[in-house]
Amino acid sequence: MQLDKRNIGLNFNESKKAVVKVWAPQAEKVALKVEGGEPIRLNKENYGYFSVVTESIRPGDRYWFQLDNDKQLPDPASLAQPDGVHGASMAVDLQYAWNDLPWINPPLNNYLIYELHVGTFTAESDFEGVEKRLDHLKDLGVTAVEIMPVGAFPGSRNWGYDGVFPFAVQTSYGGPQGLQKLVDTCHQKGLAVILDVVYNHFGPEGNYLSSYGPYFTDKYHTPWGNAVNFDDKDCDGVRDFVVENVLMWFRDFHIDALRLDAVHAIKDYSAVHVLQEIRQQIDLLMEQTGRRYYLIAESDLNDPRYITPLDQQGLGMDAQWVDEFHHALRVSAGEPKKGYYLDFNGLADLTKSYRDAYVYTGAYSAERRRKFGKDASQHPGKQFVVFSQNHDQVGNRLLGERSGTLYGFEMQKLMAAAVLFSPYIPMLFMGEEWGESNPFYYFVSHTDEELVEMVRQGRKKEFAAMNAGGEAIDPQSENTFNASRLNWSLLEIPPHQALFQFYKKLITLRKTNAVLAANDRLAVNVQLFASKQVLLLDRGMQNHNDHVFCLMNFSKQPQEILYPSDIIMTDLQLIIDSASQKWYGTTEAPDRWKEGQEIVLQPASFVAYSTSHD
Amino acid sequence: MQLDKRNIGLNFNESKKAVVKVWAPQAEKVALKVEGGEPIRLNKENYGYFSVVTESIRPGDRYWFQLDNDKQLPDPASLAQPDGVHGASMAVDLQYAWNDLPWINPPLNNYLIYELHVGTFTAESDFEGVEKRLDHLKDLGVTAVEIMPVGAFPGSRNWGYDGVFPFAVQTSYGGPQGLQKLVDTCHQKGLAVILDVVYNHFGPEGNYLSSYGPYFTDKYHTPWGNAVNFDDKDCDGVRDFVVENVLMWFRDFHIDALRLDAVHAIKDYSAVHVLQEIRQQIDLLMEQTGRRYYLIAESDLNDPRYITPLDQQGLGMDAQWVDEFHHALRVSAGEPKKGYYLDFNGLADLTKSYRDAYVYTGAYSAERRRKFGKDASQHPGKQFVVFSQNHDQVGNRLLGERSGTLYGFEMQKLMAAAVLFSPYIPMLFMGEEWGESNPFYYFVSHTDEELVEMVRQGRKKEFAAMNAGGEAIDPQSENTFNASRLNWSLLEIPPHQALFQFYKKLITLRKTNAVLAANDRLAVNVQLFASKQVLLLDRGMQNHNDHVFCLMNFSKQPQEILYPSDIIMTDLQLIIDSASQKWYGTTEAPDRWKEGQEIVLQPASFVAYSTSHD
């Protein structure tokens, strides 16, 4: 595989000729049709590829492929679909005059992630809108922006997981140049960019892949139907397609990390798993570019093999999401035990997650009806991404409620601190930093009427099953989309402003406090005062005496906790107190915590003391 | 999991009471029905199990289970089905007065495997018949008898892969005690016993498993339909069922090694793969019994992870079959390149397999239509089982021809030596040691008429597709089974007798020659004289100067080969010459091979010279 340029689809070489390559292993002949031009026959190559070099197409021109004598189709590796997923592909030159040269992707341990959805982040619903808010993110202090999938999807309203052109940046967001410019600006502002990519399935509308080749296999079933073909006959073309996509984001878009959607639905019994192949290629690309790239998996398997290096027979991902931390935290905060929350026992499991990342490491899960998971305690904290909200956990609720409407103000602060002072990589979901009260609904803008109706009825059924009362939200309605947009004006209103300041303070502390910045998971001790519903998270550093003691009171009563004299023999200095008037609270914790002294924790509060006086 | 006794089905404890346990996670109530007795209600336990201890059943009694108010069914963990797969289960006491105490399972490196099918090995078609022929196997010199699956199947004629009661030894073979007695005798004669077990599917007739619980999942498809459920909801009961089965063979039947059928069709995305769980339990059992047990996988994935130890994130199998060695050898010997042989380039691939075990270690396979496999060169030779025939490779031919009818006499000797002097674990298929000329057909004895017709039509179709001419063999016919039986009287007839003596000599040399016995794969060099169709396999030993030079002439002409002076500087001593009159040949190779000397290899011949003069 060549690393220095895209080897699939339509690309322009240095002399600005179009180099065209398409995989169609079942076709006898393939022609390139340029709008207003004559068909250009491609040459058949090995392994199902067809290719041609031509001067008959220029950047901006629309084109299609015609397989044998069938109707013309968009390019599976299209870089832009200006007329939508059913329309022509557009020739794009990926050359871009980058201004981010001094940029260095920080160590993963320094990542503080902010997940956003381009369509609902701002009124503009595009990359330029995001760009205008980057200063807000800098002010907040996060270090990495995670962008929900941008691959072309039907219409202009979609979370992104219905994308059908993984190489084509959604036109309504600003297309490929729009994304390049946004990344360039992020880097200049010192922000890393994570892109969410989906290789476990493709969307239901505008999916022309099967016309080109066996992109799917019935060997495995996933929640989205037949699995993407990573190990059945003719899988090499599909694997190349995905690897080329990964390479493109890093090389041509300067993306710093990819978030790989639901890797548990990537079924692959090859001797070299496609995730391993991706890792190998990325490692080579890193050598070549001198840049650092990360792969972060969404995994629902509690299997540390995914985040184990290749040379230890792992799948080579750098990190993974830990939904179980979220579930345990939410139940601790009062989330009713329904659905997948049934498996989680609040503080006991939150304690487990602070210790072991995974809650299930072999125990029986009632929800999964099986023993589940495996110990991952030897993996560093930087390999686990935790959060109190994300697009799924909010948007998959029938009413799309965020924490801002589900939890009281004090509890929101406690949850923020529980995440940001964890020994893992914290992730925020857009708007949580001010307690956004708008919902984040599930929304689509399909054009296939039958599909629209199917999605609508599906949601209605789920709604009815929950006995929620009232009417189901219509995912197809533009109102649903608009209602999900952030309400930035809340930022000016106390207590939202205070919450934002509190987030800023937590982030500053995470960066500047030596213990928190070291993020040493192996120096973590957790103590649960079960009857008080208080958790004491003792953060330390190996080969170092400093500690940060985080006290979390999840109960509705004030709780007294005695100085932890078994651990430490010095006065402790208050570094943050969520109940303080500074953060729109009412009480103040003592500045110092001394031996023999009990401190009183306010209901739903977070207090941290440090041994160091910095 | 308790290791010292079976924890599933019906077992007798020390006070000879029956301890009954059945997994039926969807049932409300379960009753044990003993023939002629009143139903006995089982108690509901956790995780879908029901159990009871009762004195109302004795060994030899017939029994069923009744789930809720449905009809009575045999026990999935039945130890005997005396009236067939649709009949009652029979209570069996597995206690057996073993006489094999001095027996020690040899190191895997010393295994020389002989695969046999109980039904067609002898006229008796049972374990007693096998027992009568053990002296023949001792005389031949093999060290391990591999028995094709014995789990109860419909009727009395089946390869064993249609078994539906993995714990019940086929009654027509001699039932559980019959197998225990056979193993006991094997051990007393110094033979290890490998049992072939099938966990990737269950047979189509008499399969009552789904009445008990979700033994299957539609998450994955296999060639036999829905996969066995190793990672979907309620998989724990299925995993326990399989692990208990593995433990039983080792503990209660003193089996030395299991051959796990088609592990590539065991689909499991659990954090702990069921093969890993099996390995863990076997390791514990080994500690407890002080015996050694091996797990040998049939794998079609060319993925060394299967034979990598658990502490290196592997699946923990001790060894695996290498069909690719067989394919390369067969094509070298003149097998027409059709079907899966299309992928194999004779001697070039045989050379590769001597070097790398796998032929495909990442190259494109035309048959699989993908790049396939991974390097396994660091794994020792004892991890790979090779053969020139096996039940599948013979029996899956439409006419079931063995090498004895496919290849000339000289070529049979060459193939035998190619296997037995390989740096891997050799396996013979029953009868090949005398060039059996009877076929080994695919045969069944289903009682379900519809299924019989389906199987029959399937074979006819395959037959027609091959344009073979004549009529398809009827798998259901008793004649087909009888025609597949070994013809032992051939052993008395030259040249069959000579072939047997040649096998004996090869086996003796493999055991007594220091280089061959060391079986050091990392000291192997292979040189291919492509134009001559001659392969020179240079066997050595690390940290040792001795060599054995094996010359294999696969061409139809005599070929001259010069003394390998680049390697060695001493006279070489002939240790075997397949073309010799001793083995019904016509010529004699020189006793010594000296520097500068060319030796002449007869067509289809094998000659080996050694540096040592033992």
PDB file of C-alpha atoms in Angstrom, chain A residues 486-585:
ATOM      1  CA  LEU A 486     -27.166  24.326  21.502  1.00  0.00           C
ATOM      2  CA  ASN A 487     -28.533  27.433  23.146  1.00  0.00           C
ATOM      3  CA  TRP A 488     -25.349  29.477  23.452  1.00  0.00           C
ATOM      4  CA  SER A 489     -27.074  32.374  25.139  1.00  0.00           C
ATOM      5  CA  LEU A 490     -27.398  30.254  28.285  1.00  0.00           C
ATOM      6  CA  LEU A 491     -23.675  30.798  28.740  1.00  0.00           C
ATOM      7  CA  GLU A 492     -24.377  34.356  29.846  1.00  0.00           C
ATOM      8  CA  ILE A 493     -26.880  33.351  32.465  1.00  0.00           C
ATOM      9  CA  PRO A 494     -26.018  32.386  36.020  1.00  0.00           C
ATOM     10  CA  PRO A 495     -25.918  29.564  37.170  1.00  0.00           C
ATOM     11  CA  HIS A 496     -24.924  28.327  33.676  1.00  0.00           C
ATOM     12  CA  GLN A 497     -22.061  30.757  33.724  1.00  0.00           C
ATOM     13  CA  ALA A 498     -20.983  29.454  37.113  1.00  0.00           C
ATOM     14  CA  LEU A 499     -21.102  25.877  35.864  1.00  0.00           C
ATOM     15  CA  PHE A 500     -18.894  26.849  32.942  1.00  0.00           C
ATOM     16  CA  GLN A 501     -16.420  28.476  35.342  1.00  0.00           C
ATOM     17  CA  PHE A 502     -16.478  25.352  37.470  1.00  0.00           C
ATOM     18  CA  TYR A 503     -15.625  23.181  34.440  1.00  0.00           C
ATOM     19  CA  LYS A 504     -12.792  25.572  33.605  1.00  0.00           C
ATOM     20  CA  LYS A 505     -11.413  25.308  37.117  1.00  0.00           C
ATOM     21  CA  LEU A 506     -11.576  21.494  37.068  1.00  0.00           C
ATOM     22  CA  ILE A 507      -9.783  21.406  33.732  1.00  0.00           C
ATOM     23  CA  THR A 508      -7.129  23.840  34.911  1.00  0.00           C
ATOM     24  CA  LEU A 509      -6.536  21.710  37.984  1.00  0.00           C
ATOM     25  CA  ARG A 510      -6.331  18.543  35.913  1.00  0.00           C
ATOM     26  CA  LYS A 511      -3.643  20.180  33.816  1.00  0.00           C
ATOM     27  CA  THR A 512      -1.666  21.913  36.555  1.00  0.00           C
ATOM     28  CA  ASN A 513      -1.876  19.664  39.593  1.00  0.00           C
ATOM     29  CA  ALA A 514       1.099  17.308  39.294  1.00  0.00           C
ATOM     30  CA  VAL A 515      -0.836  14.282  40.530  1.00  0.00           C
ATOM     31  CA  LEU A 516      -3.827  14.831  38.279  1.00  0.00           C
ATOM     32  CA  ALA A 517      -1.682  15.664  35.255  1.00  0.00           C
ATOM     33  CA  ALA A 518       0.379  12.497  35.729  1.00  0.00           C
ATOM     34  CA  ASN A 519      -2.866  10.533  35.439  1.00  0.00           C
ATOM     35  CA  ASP A 520      -1.295   7.493  36.994  1.00  0.00           C
ATOM     36  CA  ARG A 521      -3.919   4.850  37.176  1.00  0.00           C
ATOM     37  CA  LEU A 522      -1.771   2.384  39.086  1.00  0.00           C
ATOM     38  CA  ALA A 523      -1.521   4.840  41.974  1.00  0.00           C
ATOM     39  CA  VAL A 524      -5.276   5.065  42.456  1.00  0.00           C
ATOM     40  CA  ASN A 525      -7.025   3.961  45.630  1.00  0.00           C
ATOM     41  CA  VAL A 526     -10.749   4.057  46.056  1.00  0.00           C
ATOM     42  CA  GLN A 527     -12.655   3.815  49.275  1.00  0.00           C
ATOM     43  CA  LEU A 528     -16.409   3.511  49.383  1.00  0.00           C
ATOM     44  CA  PHE A 529     -18.411   4.650  52.386  1.00  0.00           C
ATOM     45  CA  ALA A 530     -21.425   2.718  51.239  1.00  0.00           C
ATOM     46  CA  SER A 531     -23.872   3.734  53.945  1.00  0.00           C
ATOM     47  CA  LYS A 532     -23.025   7.396  53.385  1.00  0.00           C
ATOM     48  CA  GLN A 533     -22.997   7.092  49.580  1.00  0.00           C
ATOM     49  CA  VAL A 534     -19.626   8.748  49.625  1.00  0.00           C
ATOM     50  CA  LEU A 535     -16.722   7.716  47.476  1.00  0.00           C
ATOM     51  CA  LEU A 536     -13.151   8.687  48.282  1.00  0.00           C
ATOM     52  CA  LEU A 537     -10.949   8.651  45.223  1.00  0.00           C
ATOM     53  CA  ASP A 538      -7.319   8.822  46.308  1.00  0.00           C
ATOM     54  CA  ARG A 539      -5.150   9.845  43.360  1.00  0.00           C
ATOM     55  CA  GLY A 540      -1.413   9.396  43.709  1.00  0.00           C
ATOM     56  CA  MET A 541       1.716   9.080  41.632  1.00  0.00           C
ATOM     57  CA  GLN A 542       4.078   6.138  41.625  1.00  0.00           C
ATOM     58  CA  ASN A 543       7.411   6.895  43.315  1.00  0.00           C
ATOM     59  CA  HIS A 544       6.024  10.137  44.689  1.00  0.00           C
ATOM     60  CA  ASN A 545       4.383  11.129  47.936  1.00  0.00           C
ATOM     61  CA  ASP A 546       1.799  13.573  46.638  1.00  0.00           C
ATOM     62  CA  HIS A 547      -1.873  12.754  46.738  1.00  0.00           C
ATOM     63  CA  VAL A 548      -5.159  14.320  45.741  1.00  0.00           C
ATOM     64  CA  PHE A 549      -8.145  13.161  47.772  1.00  0.00           C
ATOM     65  CA  CYS A 550     -11.445  13.501  45.926  1.00  0.00           C
ATOM     66  CA  LEU A 551     -14.562  13.188  48.036  1.00  0.00           C
ATOM     67  CA  MET A 552     -17.823  12.589  46.216  1.00  0.00           C
ATOM     68  CA  ASN A 553     -21.075  12.689  48.135  1.00  0.00           C
ATOM     69  CA  PHE A 554     -23.794  11.175  45.966  1.00  0.00           C
ATOM     70  CA  SER A 555     -26.348  11.181  48.782  1.00  0.00           C
ATOM     71  CA  LYS A 556     -29.047  13.748  49.439  1.00  0.00           C
ATOM     72  CA  GLN A 557     -27.718  14.409  52.948  1.00  0.00           C
ATOM     73  CA  PRO A 558     -24.641  16.135  54.253  1.00  0.00           C
ATOM     74  CA  GLN A 559     -22.059  13.515  55.201  1.00  0.00           C
ATOM     75  CA  GLU A 560     -19.112  13.694  57.560  1.00  0.00           C
ATOM     76  CA  ILE A 561     -15.809  12.135  56.594  1.00  0.00           C
ATOM     77  CA  LEU A 562     -12.812  11.786  58.881  1.00  0.00           C
ATOM     78  CA  TYR A 563      -9.298  12.759  57.831  1.00  0.00           C
ATOM     79  CA  PRO A 564      -7.694   9.734  56.087  1.00  0.00           C
ATOM     80  CA  SER A 565      -4.915   9.292  58.640  1.00  0.00           C
ATOM     81  CA  ASP A 566      -4.160   5.745  57.525  1.00  0.00           C
ATOM     82  CA  ILE A 567      -2.841   7.156  54.286  1.00  0.00           C
ATOM     83  CA  ILE A 568      -1.180  10.460  54.989  1.00  0.00           C
ATOM     84  CA  MET A 569       0.327  12.442  57.832  1.00  0.00           C
ATOM     85  CA  THR A 570       0.232  16.045  56.708  1.00  0.00           C
ATOM     86  CA  ASP A 571      -2.290  18.837  56.442  1.00  0.00           C
ATOM     87  CA  LEU A 572      -4.278  18.806  53.262  1.00  0.00           C
ATOM     88  CA  GLN A 573      -5.048  21.858  51.176  1.00  0.00           C
ATOM     89  CA  LEU A 574      -8.458  22.394  49.572  1.00  0.00           C
ATOM     90  CA  ILE A 575      -8.170  22.631  45.798  1.00  0.00           C
ATOM     91  CA  ILE A 576     -11.818  22.621  44.817  1.00  0.00           C
ATOM     92  CA  ASP A 577     -15.234  22.524  46.464  1.00  0.00           C
ATOM     93  CA  SER A 578     -18.233  22.192  44.181  1.00  0.00           C
ATOM     94  CA  ALA A 579     -20.630  23.510  46.824  1.00  0.00           C
ATOM     95  CA  SER A 580     -18.776  26.778  47.134  1.00  0.00           C
ATOM     96  CA  GLN A 581     -20.414  30.122  46.448  1.00  0.00           C
ATOM     97  CA  LYS A 582     -17.830  30.559  43.714  1.00  0.00           C
ATOM     98  CA  TRP A 583     -19.772  27.997  41.734  1.00  0.00           C
ATOM     99  CA  TYR A 584     -23.207  29.213  42.674  1.00  0.00           C
ATOM    100  CA  GLY A 585     -23.264  27.073  45.813  1.00  0.00           C
TER     101      GLY A 585
END
